[in-house]
Amino acid sequence: QPITVGQLAKLMHRNSSEIIKFLFMLGNMSTINTTMSDDDVELVCAQFGVECHKEVVIEEDDIEDQLKNIEEDESKLQPRPPVVTIMGHVDHGKTTLLDTIRKTNVIEDEFGGITQHIGAYQVSLHGRKVTFLDTPGHEAFTAMRARGAQVTDIVIIVVAADDGVMPQTKEAVDHAKAAGVPIVVAVNKIDKPGANPDRVMNEMAELGIMPEEWGGDTIFQRISAKTGEGVNDLLETMLLVADMQELKANPDALASGTVIEAKLDKGRGPVATLLVQRGTLHTGDSVVVGTSYGRIRRMTNDKHKEVKKATPSMPVEIIGLSEVPRAGDVFMTYTDYKKAQTIASQRLEKQILKERNASSAMSLEDLARKIDEGDVKEINVVIKADVQGSAEALKASMEKLEVENVRVNVIRSTVGTISESDIMLASASDAIIYGFNIRPSAAIRKKAEEEHVEIRLHNIIYKALEELESAMKGMLAPVY
Ligand code: GDP
């Protein structure tokens, strides 16, 4: 139903007279009780620098649920390239193998393009495309699985023949098994004098990965990632395994898929690598990713070339999102930008509610009183950093701080600049926002002021910790 000037003013934390004055300048006479047209609401929001969303009731706003409920029309399915992840213990040769594959299998029509690290790349084998996820360590894989994202069709586990099965090899086996993904074992470094492929087979068999030669169903390929020996056979094997899966997707649907990597770029804003898993993604499409949304302004492939569309199994780097999403977040395309915006904001509200319930909200006054009474106390903190590493390091160190039974509760720790949702969360849970290596805009500072949220900015981790520690000691005198 239509909104009145007074209601809008309240929602915007503004005085009604300011809105009445602005409308008057546009030639509209109004009072507090005048109902406003959508256009006027939009104009007012733009004038005061506030993001407004018209409430649209959407029955199913849970993207993951929607995706699960898609019933594919068999006749529209087309073969798609397999998506392969290389895993294994550190130093066993994952990077070398990825490099060797990349160097020797550049896609013909893109020859000469410089490969960019975007977290995934495609190569051409016998005229067929294969997508490799190129995410160092297993964290990305774990994060994706934790969010229920299934992106990999095949896992290649690299085991160095001179070292054998190690802890991260076991971890890789566990991940692949849990995900129900077929495994191909690359027994690497066979060029080395101390190489003992039989030992690798024995140790893998002990983990339940039985070699085909011994009557099992896993293919073990002996390779040297360094000299390239056996690598082609490994790739052929991998294609055979892929063929057995009959991988298909509908390229004509609205695109959906998973975030492989995301970061905040100082110049370009949020940048994300998306793996398209269904449908075709186009420049200009409106997407929702987690609580972030936007219209795709530009897409580039792994060769750093601009592309206008991305088909199933293709990784692309995109810009145009409102916030930095997380690896493993699912994205979905909408035909309508407004709808994308609405869905994202509804998800945001839900998330804030969830986080608010999870955190024990307490005003600083309450805290001061509790300290007097000698109860356990907490400082809620929201961390925003330029890179994942810093966000994680700050979170871990802050949570370790404990001063006279006062402890720190990090309620959100993400990559990106401070957004309105961060301020709302902080406001709702009396949290302090710590920004690391980022600069909030004037609008955000203003918003924080309005909401009485304190923003502390730092470039050095221990300085941030020192400051917080002294705040914990002196928290009886709250300062805004
Ligand atoms: P990652 O940690 O699994 O990514 O391992 P890397 O690819 O960085 O390899 C670790 C070290 O092993 C590097 O010094 C590589 O040059 C070396 N290496 C990798 N594959 C081979 C191989 O097939 N033969 C030999 N001799 N060395 C290898």
XYZ file of C-alpha atoms in Angstrom, residues 11-246:
236
model
C 11.939 5.096 7.819
C 14.656 7.419 6.548
C 15.354 8.860 9.985
C 14.604 12.309 8.593
C 12.383 15.135 9.589
C 9.108 15.216 7.604
C 9.568 18.937 7.007
C 12.706 18.230 4.957
C 10.722 15.948 2.662
C 7.783 18.329 2.468
C 10.185 21.114 1.521
C 11.841 19.009 -1.155
C 8.481 17.970 -2.624
C 7.408 21.606 -2.580
C 10.435 22.517 -4.659
C 9.333 19.886 -7.154
C 5.962 21.634 -7.264
C 4.040 19.196 -5.034
C 2.191 20.491 -2.022
C 2.109 17.883 0.727
C 1.633 17.303 4.425
C 2.728 14.554 6.771
C -0.331 12.519 5.793
C -0.028 12.895 2.014
C 0.451 9.544 0.283
C 3.344 9.466 -2.135
C 3.686 7.991 -5.613
C 6.478 5.461 -6.232
C 8.230 8.018 -8.402
C 8.200 10.605 -5.638
C 9.533 8.082 -3.145
C 12.354 7.276 -5.507
C 13.162 10.946 -6.017
C 13.185 11.619 -2.280
C 15.403 8.617 -1.627
C 17.829 9.727 -4.309
C 17.847 13.272 -2.964
C 18.731 12.127 0.565
C 21.156 9.475 -0.570
C 19.149 6.604 0.907
C 18.614 3.257 -0.759
C 14.928 2.449 -0.981
C 13.235 -0.763 -1.985
C 9.569 -1.077 -2.623
C 8.341 -4.050 -0.696
C 7.463 -6.761 -3.128
C 6.154 -9.994 -1.731
C 8.159 -12.862 -3.095
C 7.029 -16.305 -2.194
C 10.240 -18.174 -2.580
C 13.173 -15.946 -1.805
C 15.553 -18.678 -0.898
C 17.754 -19.090 -3.919
C 19.208 -22.433 -2.913
C 15.737 -23.864 -2.416
C 14.638 -22.505 -5.746
C 17.589 -24.114 -7.475
C 16.958 -27.459 -5.841
C 13.377 -27.367 -6.997
C 14.155 -26.771 -10.631
C 12.852 -29.624 -12.685
C 15.044 -29.913 -15.701
C 13.427 -30.498 -19.038
C 15.536 -33.380 -20.353
C 15.144 -32.234 -23.942
C 16.862 -28.915 -23.167
C 19.960 -30.459 -21.608
C 23.230 -30.181 -23.481
C 26.638 -31.665 -22.682
C 28.822 -29.350 -20.609
C 32.550 -29.396 -19.809
C 33.637 -31.179 -16.615
C 34.823 -29.134 -13.636
C 37.950 -30.564 -12.047
C 39.660 -29.766 -8.741
C 43.253 -30.737 -8.015
C 43.896 -31.518 -4.361
C 46.706 -33.001 -2.320
C 49.314 -32.429 0.340
C 51.402 -29.278 0.259
C 54.491 -29.549 -2.010
C 53.223 -32.678 -3.713
C 52.946 -30.783 -7.016
C 49.420 -29.327 -7.393
C 50.604 -25.966 -8.698
C 53.176 -27.522 -10.999
C 50.566 -29.871 -12.449
C 48.070 -27.026 -12.997
C 50.804 -24.981 -14.698
C 51.862 -27.857 -16.939
C 48.284 -28.509 -17.987
C 47.681 -24.828 -18.637
C 50.855 -24.308 -20.651
C 50.369 -27.299 -22.905
C 46.647 -26.969 -23.495
C 45.873 -23.356 -24.255
C 42.555 -23.018 -26.043
C 43.389 -22.451 -29.717
C 41.156 -19.490 -30.400
C 42.473 -17.693 -27.384
C 46.105 -18.414 -27.984
C 48.347 -15.605 -26.875
C 46.009 -14.422 -24.161
C 47.715 -13.905 -20.840
C 46.259 -16.143 -18.188
C 44.950 -14.215 -15.232
C 44.521 -15.798 -11.863
C 40.780 -15.713 -11.342
C 40.451 -18.944 -9.363
C 39.555 -21.148 -12.315
C 40.541 -21.648 -15.924
C 39.548 -23.598 -18.986
C 41.773 -25.619 -21.278
C 41.063 -27.479 -24.464
C 41.840 -31.198 -24.691
C 41.214 -32.804 -28.081
C 38.824 -30.012 -28.883
C 36.917 -30.469 -25.635
C 36.904 -27.911 -22.897
C 37.752 -28.759 -19.294
C 37.442 -26.348 -16.376
C 40.017 -26.502 -13.597
C 39.408 -24.866 -10.257
C 42.622 -23.159 -9.310
C 42.122 -22.326 -5.669
C 45.212 -22.739 -3.528
C 44.687 -24.941 -0.506
C 41.549 -26.792 0.344
C 39.864 -23.862 2.092
C 37.830 -22.822 -0.898
C 36.636 -26.358 -1.485
C 35.703 -26.684 2.188
C 33.954 -23.329 2.223
C 31.979 -24.248 -0.850
C 30.941 -27.569 0.571
C 30.054 -25.976 3.901
C 27.554 -23.839 2.005
C 26.216 -26.827 0.177
C 27.677 -25.839 -3.154
C 28.583 -28.720 -5.373
C 30.897 -27.431 -8.060
C 33.398 -30.175 -8.770
C 32.714 -33.158 -11.007
C 36.084 -34.854 -10.566
C 38.856 -34.580 -7.984
C 42.452 -35.295 -8.952
C 44.438 -36.164 -5.850
C 48.144 -35.569 -6.290
C 50.444 -37.740 -4.182
C 54.222 -37.355 -4.412
C 55.762 -40.764 -4.958
C 58.797 -39.854 -2.868
C 56.674 -38.819 0.105
C 53.534 -40.940 0.089
C 50.174 -40.279 1.722
C 50.309 -37.316 4.108
C 47.700 -35.577 6.318
C 46.340 -33.321 3.583
C 46.120 -36.291 1.224
C 43.763 -37.904 3.723
C 41.849 -34.660 4.020
C 41.459 -34.544 0.239
C 40.194 -38.122 0.177
C 37.672 -37.296 2.909
C 36.419 -34.237 1.031
C 36.058 -36.089 -2.250
C 34.304 -39.015 -0.587
C 31.953 -36.779 1.362
C 31.087 -34.893 -1.805
C 30.563 -38.158 -3.654
C 32.912 -37.052 -6.420
C 34.973 -39.564 -8.435
C 38.699 -39.538 -7.717
C 41.640 -39.931 -10.074
C 44.995 -40.348 -8.332
C 48.052 -38.702 -9.853
C 51.145 -40.425 -8.512
C 53.569 -37.544 -9.017
C 57.346 -36.988 -9.095
C 58.068 -40.384 -10.669
C 61.190 -38.758 -12.170
C 62.715 -38.551 -8.713
C 65.220 -41.207 -7.625
C 63.384 -41.934 -4.382
C 60.010 -42.386 -6.091
C 57.998 -45.350 -4.848
C 54.623 -45.521 -6.636
C 53.729 -48.879 -5.063
C 53.897 -47.383 -1.628
C 51.438 -44.676 -2.716
C 49.050 -47.334 -4.001
C 49.309 -49.289 -0.756
C 48.711 -46.279 1.405
C 45.786 -45.091 -0.689
C 44.264 -48.572 -0.609
C 44.413 -48.364 3.181
C 42.250 -45.246 2.928
C 39.755 -47.187 0.860
C 40.923 -45.853 -2.491
C 41.561 -49.131 -4.302
C 43.595 -49.042 -7.542
C 41.931 -50.457 -10.636
C 44.944 -52.748 -11.186
C 44.126 -54.350 -7.855
C 40.453 -54.841 -8.653
C 39.306 -51.491 -7.314
C 37.673 -48.671 -9.222
C 40.156 -45.822 -8.943
C 42.648 -45.091 -11.679
C 46.198 -44.314 -10.547
C 48.279 -42.474 -13.141
C 52.021 -42.152 -12.753
C 53.178 -38.704 -13.756
C 55.890 -36.133 -13.493
C 54.244 -32.750 -13.289
C 57.685 -31.292 -13.839
C 58.737 -33.080 -17.046
C 55.179 -33.574 -18.279
C 55.552 -37.361 -18.464
C 52.199 -39.128 -18.086
C 50.248 -35.884 -17.848
C 48.453 -36.460 -21.147
C 47.434 -39.939 -20.034
C 46.161 -38.460 -16.809
C 44.024 -36.011 -18.774
C 42.691 -38.765 -21.045
C 41.745 -40.801 -17.982
C 40.031 -37.776 -16.549
C 38.004 -37.287 -19.726
C 36.918 -40.928 -19.603
C 35.755 -40.538 -16.018
C 33.920 -37.366 -17.051
C 32.236 -39.177 -19.955
C 30.821 -41.765 -17.603
C 29.075 -39.009 -15.693
C 27.269 -37.664 -18.767
